[in-house]
Short mmCIF file of C-alpha atoms and ligand atoms in Angstrom, two decimals:
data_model
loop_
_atom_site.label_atom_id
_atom_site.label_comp_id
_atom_site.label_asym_id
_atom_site.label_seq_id
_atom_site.Cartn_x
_atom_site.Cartn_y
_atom_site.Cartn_z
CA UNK J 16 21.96 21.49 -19.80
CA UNK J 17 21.18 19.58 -16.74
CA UNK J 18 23.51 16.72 -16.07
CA UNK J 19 22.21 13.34 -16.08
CA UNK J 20 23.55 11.21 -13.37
CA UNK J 21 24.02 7.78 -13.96
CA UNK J 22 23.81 5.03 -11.19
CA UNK J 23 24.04 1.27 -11.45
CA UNK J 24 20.64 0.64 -10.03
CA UNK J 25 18.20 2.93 -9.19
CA UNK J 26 14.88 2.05 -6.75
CA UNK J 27 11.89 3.91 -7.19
CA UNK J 28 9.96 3.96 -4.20
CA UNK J 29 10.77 3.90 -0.44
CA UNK J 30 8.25 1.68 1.16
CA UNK J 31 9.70 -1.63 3.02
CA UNK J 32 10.24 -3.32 -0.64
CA UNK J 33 12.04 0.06 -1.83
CA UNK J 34 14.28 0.15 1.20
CA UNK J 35 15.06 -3.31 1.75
CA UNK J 36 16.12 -3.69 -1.89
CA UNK J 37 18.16 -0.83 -0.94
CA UNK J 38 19.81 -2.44 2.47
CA UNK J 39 20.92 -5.30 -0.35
CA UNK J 40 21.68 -3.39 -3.25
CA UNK J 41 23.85 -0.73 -1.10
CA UNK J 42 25.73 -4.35 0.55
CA UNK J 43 26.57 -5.83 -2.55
CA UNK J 44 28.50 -2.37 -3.59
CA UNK J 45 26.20 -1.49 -6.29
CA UNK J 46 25.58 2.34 -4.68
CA UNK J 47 22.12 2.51 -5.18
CA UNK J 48 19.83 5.81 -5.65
CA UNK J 49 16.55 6.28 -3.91
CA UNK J 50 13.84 7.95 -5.98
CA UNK J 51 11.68 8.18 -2.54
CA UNK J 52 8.68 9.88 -4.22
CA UNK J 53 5.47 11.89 -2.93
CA UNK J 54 4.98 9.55 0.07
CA UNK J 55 8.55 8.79 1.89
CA UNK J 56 8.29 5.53 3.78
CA UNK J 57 5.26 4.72 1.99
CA UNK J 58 1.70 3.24 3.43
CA UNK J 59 3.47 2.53 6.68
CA UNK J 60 3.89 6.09 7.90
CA UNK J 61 0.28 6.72 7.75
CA UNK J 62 -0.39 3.59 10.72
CA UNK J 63 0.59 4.08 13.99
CA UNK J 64 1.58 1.10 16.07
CA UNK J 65 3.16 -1.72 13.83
CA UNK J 66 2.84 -4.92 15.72
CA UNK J 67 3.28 -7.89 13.25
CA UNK J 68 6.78 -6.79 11.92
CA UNK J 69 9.35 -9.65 13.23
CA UNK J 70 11.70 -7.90 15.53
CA UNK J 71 9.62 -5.73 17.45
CA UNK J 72 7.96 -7.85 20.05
CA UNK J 73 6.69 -4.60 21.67
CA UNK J 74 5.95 -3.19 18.34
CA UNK J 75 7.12 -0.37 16.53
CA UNK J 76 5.57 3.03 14.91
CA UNK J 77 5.32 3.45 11.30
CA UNK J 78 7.26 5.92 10.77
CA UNK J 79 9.57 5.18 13.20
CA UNK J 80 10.13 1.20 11.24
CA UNK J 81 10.74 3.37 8.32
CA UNK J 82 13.50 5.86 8.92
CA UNK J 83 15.23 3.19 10.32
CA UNK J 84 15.56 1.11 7.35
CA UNK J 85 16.72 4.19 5.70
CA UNK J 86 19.14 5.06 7.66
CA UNK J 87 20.39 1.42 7.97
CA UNK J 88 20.38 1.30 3.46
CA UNK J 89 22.31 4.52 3.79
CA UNK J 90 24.81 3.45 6.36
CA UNK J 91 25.64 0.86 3.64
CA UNK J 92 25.40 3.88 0.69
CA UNK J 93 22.75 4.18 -0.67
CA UNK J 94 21.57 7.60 -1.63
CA UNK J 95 18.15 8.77 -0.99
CA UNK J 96 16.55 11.81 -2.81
CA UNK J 97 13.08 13.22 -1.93
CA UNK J 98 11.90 13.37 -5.62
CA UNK J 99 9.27 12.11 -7.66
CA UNK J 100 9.39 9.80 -10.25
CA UNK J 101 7.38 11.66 -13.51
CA UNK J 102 8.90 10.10 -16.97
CA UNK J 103 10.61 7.07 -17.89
CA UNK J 104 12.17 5.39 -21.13
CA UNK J 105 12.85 1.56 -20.48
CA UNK J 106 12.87 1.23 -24.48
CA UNK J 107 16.88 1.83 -24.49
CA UNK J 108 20.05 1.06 -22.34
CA UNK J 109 20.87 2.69 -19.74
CA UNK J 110 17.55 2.97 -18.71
CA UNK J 111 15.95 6.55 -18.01
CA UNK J 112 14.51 8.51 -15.36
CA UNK J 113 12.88 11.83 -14.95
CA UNK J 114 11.95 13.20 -12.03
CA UNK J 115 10.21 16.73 -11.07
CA UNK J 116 14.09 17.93 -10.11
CA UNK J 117 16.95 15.59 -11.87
CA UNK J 118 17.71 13.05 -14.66
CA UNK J 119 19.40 9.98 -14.45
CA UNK J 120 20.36 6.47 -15.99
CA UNK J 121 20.82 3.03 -14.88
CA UNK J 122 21.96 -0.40 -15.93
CA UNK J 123 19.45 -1.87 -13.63
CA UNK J 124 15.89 -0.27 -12.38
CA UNK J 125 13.50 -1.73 -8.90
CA UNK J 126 9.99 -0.77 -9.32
CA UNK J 127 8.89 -0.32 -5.55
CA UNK J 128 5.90 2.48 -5.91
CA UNK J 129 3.41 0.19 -4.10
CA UNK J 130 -0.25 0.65 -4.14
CA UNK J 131 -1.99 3.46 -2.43
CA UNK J 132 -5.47 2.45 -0.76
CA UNK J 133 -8.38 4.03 -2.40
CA UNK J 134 -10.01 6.43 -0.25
CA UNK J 135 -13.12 8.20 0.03
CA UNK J 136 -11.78 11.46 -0.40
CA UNK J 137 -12.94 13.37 2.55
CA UNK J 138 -11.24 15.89 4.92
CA UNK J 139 -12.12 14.33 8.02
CA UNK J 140 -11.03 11.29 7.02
CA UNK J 141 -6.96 12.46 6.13
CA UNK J 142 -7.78 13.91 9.48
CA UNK J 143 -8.08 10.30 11.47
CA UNK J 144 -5.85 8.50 9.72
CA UNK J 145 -4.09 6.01 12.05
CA UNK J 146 -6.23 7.83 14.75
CA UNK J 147 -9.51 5.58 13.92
CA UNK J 148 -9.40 5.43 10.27
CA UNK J 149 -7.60 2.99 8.90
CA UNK J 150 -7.24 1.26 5.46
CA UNK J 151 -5.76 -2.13 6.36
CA UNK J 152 -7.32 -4.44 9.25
CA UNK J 153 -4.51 -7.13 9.46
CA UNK J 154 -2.76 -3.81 10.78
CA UNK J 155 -4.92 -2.16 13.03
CA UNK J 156 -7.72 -4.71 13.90
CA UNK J 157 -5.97 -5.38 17.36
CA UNK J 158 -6.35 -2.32 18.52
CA UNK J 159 -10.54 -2.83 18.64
CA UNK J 160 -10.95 -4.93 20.69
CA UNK J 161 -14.74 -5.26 22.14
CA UNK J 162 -14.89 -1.87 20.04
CA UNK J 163 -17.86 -1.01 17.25
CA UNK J 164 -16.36 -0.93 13.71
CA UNK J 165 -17.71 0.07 10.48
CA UNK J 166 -15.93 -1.39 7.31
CA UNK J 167 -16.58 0.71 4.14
CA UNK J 168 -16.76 -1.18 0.83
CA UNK J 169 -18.94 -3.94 -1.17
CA UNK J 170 -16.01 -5.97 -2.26
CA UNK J 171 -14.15 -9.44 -1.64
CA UNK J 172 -11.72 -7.06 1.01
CA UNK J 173 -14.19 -5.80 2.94
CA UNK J 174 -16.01 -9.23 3.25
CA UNK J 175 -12.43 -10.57 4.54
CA UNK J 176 -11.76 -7.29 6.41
CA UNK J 177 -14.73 -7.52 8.45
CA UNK J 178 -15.02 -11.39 8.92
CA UNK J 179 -11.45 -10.92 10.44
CA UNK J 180 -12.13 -7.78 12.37
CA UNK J 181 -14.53 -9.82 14.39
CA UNK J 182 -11.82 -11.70 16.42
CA UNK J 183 -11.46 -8.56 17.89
CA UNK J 184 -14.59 -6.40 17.78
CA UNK J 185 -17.78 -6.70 19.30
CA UNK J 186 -19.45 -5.21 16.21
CA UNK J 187 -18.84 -4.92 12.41
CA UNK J 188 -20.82 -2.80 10.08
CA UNK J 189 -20.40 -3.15 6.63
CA UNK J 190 -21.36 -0.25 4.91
CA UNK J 191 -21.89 -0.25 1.09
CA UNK J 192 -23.22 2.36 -1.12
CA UNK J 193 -25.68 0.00 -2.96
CA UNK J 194 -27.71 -2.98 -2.91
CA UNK J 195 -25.49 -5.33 -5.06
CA UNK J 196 -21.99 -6.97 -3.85
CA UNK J 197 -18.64 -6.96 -5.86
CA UNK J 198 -17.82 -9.56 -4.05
CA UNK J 199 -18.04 -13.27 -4.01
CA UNK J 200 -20.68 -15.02 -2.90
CA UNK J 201 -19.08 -16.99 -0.56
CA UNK J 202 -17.22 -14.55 1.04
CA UNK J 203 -20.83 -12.07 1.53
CA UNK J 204 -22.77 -15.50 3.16
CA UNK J 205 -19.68 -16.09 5.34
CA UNK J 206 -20.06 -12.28 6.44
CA UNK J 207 -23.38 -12.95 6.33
CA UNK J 208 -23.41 -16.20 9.02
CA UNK J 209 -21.32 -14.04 11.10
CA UNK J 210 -23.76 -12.72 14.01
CA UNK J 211 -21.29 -10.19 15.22
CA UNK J 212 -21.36 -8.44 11.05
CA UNK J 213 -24.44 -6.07 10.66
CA UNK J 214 -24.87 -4.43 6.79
CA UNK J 215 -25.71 -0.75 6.38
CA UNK J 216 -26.27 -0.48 2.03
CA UNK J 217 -27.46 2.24 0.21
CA UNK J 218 -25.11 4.45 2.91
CA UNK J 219 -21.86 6.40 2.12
CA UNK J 220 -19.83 8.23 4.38
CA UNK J 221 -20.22 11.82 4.70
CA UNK J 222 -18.14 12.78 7.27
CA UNK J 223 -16.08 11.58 10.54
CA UNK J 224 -16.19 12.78 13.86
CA UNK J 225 -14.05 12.61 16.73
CA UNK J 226 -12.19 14.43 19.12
CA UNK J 227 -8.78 12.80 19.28
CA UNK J 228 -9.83 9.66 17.75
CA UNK J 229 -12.83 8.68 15.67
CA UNK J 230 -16.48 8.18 17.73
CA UNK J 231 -18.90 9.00 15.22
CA UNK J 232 -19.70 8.78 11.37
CA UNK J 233 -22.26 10.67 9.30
CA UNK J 234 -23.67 7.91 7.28
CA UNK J 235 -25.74 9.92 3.80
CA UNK J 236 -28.56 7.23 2.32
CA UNK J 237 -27.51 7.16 -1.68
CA UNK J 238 -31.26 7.40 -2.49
CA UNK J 239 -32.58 9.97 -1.12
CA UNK J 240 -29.58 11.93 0.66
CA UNK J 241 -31.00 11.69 4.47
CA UNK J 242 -28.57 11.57 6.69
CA UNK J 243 -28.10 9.62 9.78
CA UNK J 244 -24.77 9.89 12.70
CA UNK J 245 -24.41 7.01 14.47
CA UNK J 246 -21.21 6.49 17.27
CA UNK J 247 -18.55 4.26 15.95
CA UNK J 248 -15.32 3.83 17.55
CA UNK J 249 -13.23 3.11 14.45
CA UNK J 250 -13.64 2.77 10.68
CA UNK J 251 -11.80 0.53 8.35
CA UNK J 252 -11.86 1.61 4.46
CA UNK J 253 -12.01 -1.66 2.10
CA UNK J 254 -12.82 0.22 -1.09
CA UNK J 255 -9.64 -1.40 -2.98
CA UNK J 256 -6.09 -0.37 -3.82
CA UNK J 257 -4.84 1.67 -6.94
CA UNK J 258 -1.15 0.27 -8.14
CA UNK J 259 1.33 2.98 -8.56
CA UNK J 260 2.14 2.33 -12.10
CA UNK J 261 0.95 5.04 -14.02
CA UNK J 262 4.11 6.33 -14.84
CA UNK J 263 5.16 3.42 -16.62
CA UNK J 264 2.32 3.53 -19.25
CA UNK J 265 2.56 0.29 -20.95
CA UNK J 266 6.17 0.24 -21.17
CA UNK J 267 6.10 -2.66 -18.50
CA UNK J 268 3.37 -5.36 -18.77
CA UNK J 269 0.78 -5.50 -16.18
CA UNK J 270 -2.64 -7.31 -15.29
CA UNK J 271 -5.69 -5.67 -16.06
CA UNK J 272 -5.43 -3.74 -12.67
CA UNK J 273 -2.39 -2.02 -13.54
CA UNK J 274 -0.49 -4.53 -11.11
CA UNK J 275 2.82 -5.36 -12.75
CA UNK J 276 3.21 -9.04 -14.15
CA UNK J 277 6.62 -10.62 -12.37
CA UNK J 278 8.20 -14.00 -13.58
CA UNK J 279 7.18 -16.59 -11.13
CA UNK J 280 9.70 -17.04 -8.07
CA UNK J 281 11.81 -13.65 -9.41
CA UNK J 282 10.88 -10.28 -9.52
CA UNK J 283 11.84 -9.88 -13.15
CA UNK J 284 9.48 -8.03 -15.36
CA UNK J 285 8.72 -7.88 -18.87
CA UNK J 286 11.52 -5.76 -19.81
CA UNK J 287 15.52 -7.48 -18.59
CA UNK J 288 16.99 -5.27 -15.82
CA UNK J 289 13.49 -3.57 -14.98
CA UNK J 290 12.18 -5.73 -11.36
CA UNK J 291 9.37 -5.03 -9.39
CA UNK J 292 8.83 -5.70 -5.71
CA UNK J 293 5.91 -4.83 -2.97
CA UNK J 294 2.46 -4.00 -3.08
CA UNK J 295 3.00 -2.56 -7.25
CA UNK J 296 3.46 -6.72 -8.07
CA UNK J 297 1.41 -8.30 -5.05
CA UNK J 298 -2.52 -7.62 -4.56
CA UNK J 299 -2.99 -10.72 -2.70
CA UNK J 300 -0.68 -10.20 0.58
CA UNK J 301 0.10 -6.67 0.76
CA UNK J 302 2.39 -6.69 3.98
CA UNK J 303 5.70 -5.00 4.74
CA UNK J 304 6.99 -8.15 5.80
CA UNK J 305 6.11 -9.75 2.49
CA UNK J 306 7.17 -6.45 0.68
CA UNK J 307 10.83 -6.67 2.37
CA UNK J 308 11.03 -10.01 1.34
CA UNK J 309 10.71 -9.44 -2.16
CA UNK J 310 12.38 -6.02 -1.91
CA UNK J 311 15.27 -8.42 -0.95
CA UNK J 312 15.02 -10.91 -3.76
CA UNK J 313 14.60 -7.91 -6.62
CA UNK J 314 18.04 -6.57 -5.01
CA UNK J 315 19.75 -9.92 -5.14
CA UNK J 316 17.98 -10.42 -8.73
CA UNK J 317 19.53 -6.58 -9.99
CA UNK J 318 22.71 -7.57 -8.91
CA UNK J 319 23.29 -10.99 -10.61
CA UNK J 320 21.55 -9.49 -14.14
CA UNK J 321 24.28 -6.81 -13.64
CA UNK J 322 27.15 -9.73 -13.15
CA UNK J 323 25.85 -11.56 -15.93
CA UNK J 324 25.72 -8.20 -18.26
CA UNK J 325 28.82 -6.63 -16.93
P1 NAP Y 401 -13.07 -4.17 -5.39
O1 NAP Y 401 -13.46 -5.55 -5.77
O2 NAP Y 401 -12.72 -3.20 -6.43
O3 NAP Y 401 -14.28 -3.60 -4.51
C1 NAP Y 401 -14.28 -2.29 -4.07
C2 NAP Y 401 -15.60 -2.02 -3.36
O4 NAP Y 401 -15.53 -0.70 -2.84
C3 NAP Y 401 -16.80 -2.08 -4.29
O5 NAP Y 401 -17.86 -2.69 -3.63
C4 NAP Y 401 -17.10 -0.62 -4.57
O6 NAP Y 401 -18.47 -0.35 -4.73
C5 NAP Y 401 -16.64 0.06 -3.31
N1 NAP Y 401 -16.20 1.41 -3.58
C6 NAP Y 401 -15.26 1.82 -4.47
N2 NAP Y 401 -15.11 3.16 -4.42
C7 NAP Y 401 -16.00 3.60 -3.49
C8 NAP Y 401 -16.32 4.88 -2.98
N3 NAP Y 401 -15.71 5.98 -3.41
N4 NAP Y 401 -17.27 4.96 -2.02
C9 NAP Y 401 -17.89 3.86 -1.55
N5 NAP Y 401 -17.62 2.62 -1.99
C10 NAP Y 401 -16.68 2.49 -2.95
O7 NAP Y 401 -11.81 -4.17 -4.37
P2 NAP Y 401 -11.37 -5.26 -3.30
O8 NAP Y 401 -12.52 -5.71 -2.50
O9 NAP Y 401 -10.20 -4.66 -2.59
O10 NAP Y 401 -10.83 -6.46 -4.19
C11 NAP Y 401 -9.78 -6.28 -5.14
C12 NAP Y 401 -9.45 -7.62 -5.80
O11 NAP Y 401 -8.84 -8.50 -4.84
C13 NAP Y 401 -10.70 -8.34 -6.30
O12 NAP Y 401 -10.35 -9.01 -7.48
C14 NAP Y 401 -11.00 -9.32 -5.21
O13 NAP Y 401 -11.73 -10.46 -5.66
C15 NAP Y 401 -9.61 -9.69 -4.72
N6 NAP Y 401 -9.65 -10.12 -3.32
C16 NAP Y 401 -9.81 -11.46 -3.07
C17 NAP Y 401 -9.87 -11.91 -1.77
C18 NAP Y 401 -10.02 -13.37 -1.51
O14 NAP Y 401 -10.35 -14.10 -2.41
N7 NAP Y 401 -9.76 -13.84 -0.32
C19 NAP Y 401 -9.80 -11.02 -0.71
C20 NAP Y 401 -9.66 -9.68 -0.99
C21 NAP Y 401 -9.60 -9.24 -2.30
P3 NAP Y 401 -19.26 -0.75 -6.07
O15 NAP Y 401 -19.39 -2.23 -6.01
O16 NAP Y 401 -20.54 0.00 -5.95
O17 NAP Y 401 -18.38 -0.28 -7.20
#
């Protein structure tokens, strides 16, 4: 039989939350495992350019931000393994975890799977990513300046998405596939009053062109299935964010999104010695700086649960 490994506090997920609860957890001697999961690094290694990460006053890449806070967690110990996260039992101490190569327990678990931005599904669009498609304009907006921009989605996000992306833009499209908004009405007359947002509804996108970034869209009318291409320099998807708590089923409470419920000002859960951190507890700020942050406090939370139960 294989053996199961047992670890004082194991992180699943290795976005900023994942890894900065790792930097701590590794520091205060608790030797921490890594359950890294499908997506190493998380959302940030499909940008490009990060610019609004203290530190980095030139900014940094993605991926680059990202294998250095893994190297820094394990220059302090903690272990990292490329595996993914597919059973759990939180029901009994230690707590268990499966994943698609080992099994292990631990006295203390960090939920840091994130979210993963809901996407259309097309090739063309895995193809852009970061080169013209993006999924988060607080990230990327900068980088269109005086540029045309469509925003995909009918919700409260892509209201906000585009009203923002006009500081930077010269032209916004929102492009929804139907007639009626998700989203507030405030938020669709503030798009609305904004001269620089045009609407496209009834339109999906079919496909994305480009050569080595994006400078067209085929735009497919939901009625009747003509199709239209129009040039577009980049295109922003605002069709919401899925939690990555699936794996949990309902042994961990969560909102009716699937977001996990954390105590105010903690990152304890429902169950003692399970916390959650990042984008999988937060649907409101969703940014690495604000994932760190609580990455750090669900360390420093793991390790005084494990004082107090030692
Ligand atoms: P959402 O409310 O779920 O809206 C998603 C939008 O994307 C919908 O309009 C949906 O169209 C469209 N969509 C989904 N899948 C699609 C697909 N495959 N192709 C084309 N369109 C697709 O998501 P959200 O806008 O991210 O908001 C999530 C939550 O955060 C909401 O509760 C929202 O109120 C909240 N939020 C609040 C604020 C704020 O108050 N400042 C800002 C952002 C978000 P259909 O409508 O046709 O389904």
């Amino acid at each position: 039989m294989a053996e199961v490994k047992h670890y004082p506090v194991i992180i699943v997920g290795s976005g900023p939350a994942g890894l900065t609860a790792a930097i701590y957890a590794a520091r205060a001697d608790l030797n921490p495992l890594i359950l890294e999961g499908n997506q190493p690094g998380g959302q940030l290694t499909i940008t490009t350019d990060v610019e609004n990460f203290p530190g980095f006053p030139e900014g940094i890449m993605g991926p680059q931000l990202m294998d250095d806070m893994r190297k820094q967690a394990n220059r302090f110990g903690a272990e990292s393994k490329f595996e993914y996260v597919n059973e759990v039992d939180f029901s009994k101490r230690p707590f268990f975890i499966k994943s698609d190569s080992g099994e292990y327990t631990a006295d203390a678990v960090i939920i840091a799977t994130g979210a993963s931005a809901r996407l259309l599904g097309l090739e063309s669009e895995k193809k852009y990513m970061g080169y013209g498609v993006s999924a988060c304009a607080t990230c990327d907006g900068f980088f269109y300046k005086d540029k045309n921009v469509i925003v995909v989605g009918g919700g409260d996000s892509a209201m906000e998405e585009a009203t923002f992306l006009t500081k930077f833009a010269k032209k916004v499209i929102i492009v929804h596939r139907r007639e009626g908004f998700r989203a507030s009405k405030i938020m669709i007359e503030k798009a609305q009053n904004n001269e620089k947002i045009e609407f496209m509804l009834n339109k999906t996108i079919k496909e994305i062109k480009g050569d080595k970034t994006v400078n067209a869209v085929v735009l497919e009318d939901t009625r009747n299935g003509e199709t239209m291409e129009i040039p577009i320099d980049g295109v922003f998807m605002a069709i919401g964010h899925t939690p990555n708590t699936q794996v949990f089923g309902d042994q961990i409470e969560t909102d009716e999104s699937g977001y996990i419920i954390t105590k105010a000002g903690s990152t304890r859960t429902s169950i003692e010695g399970v916390f959650a951190c990042g984008d999988v507890q937060d649907k409101i700020y969703r940014q690495a700086i604000t994932a760190a942050g609580s990455g750090c406090m669900a360390a420093l939370d793991a390790e005084k649960y494990l004082e107090m139960n030692e």
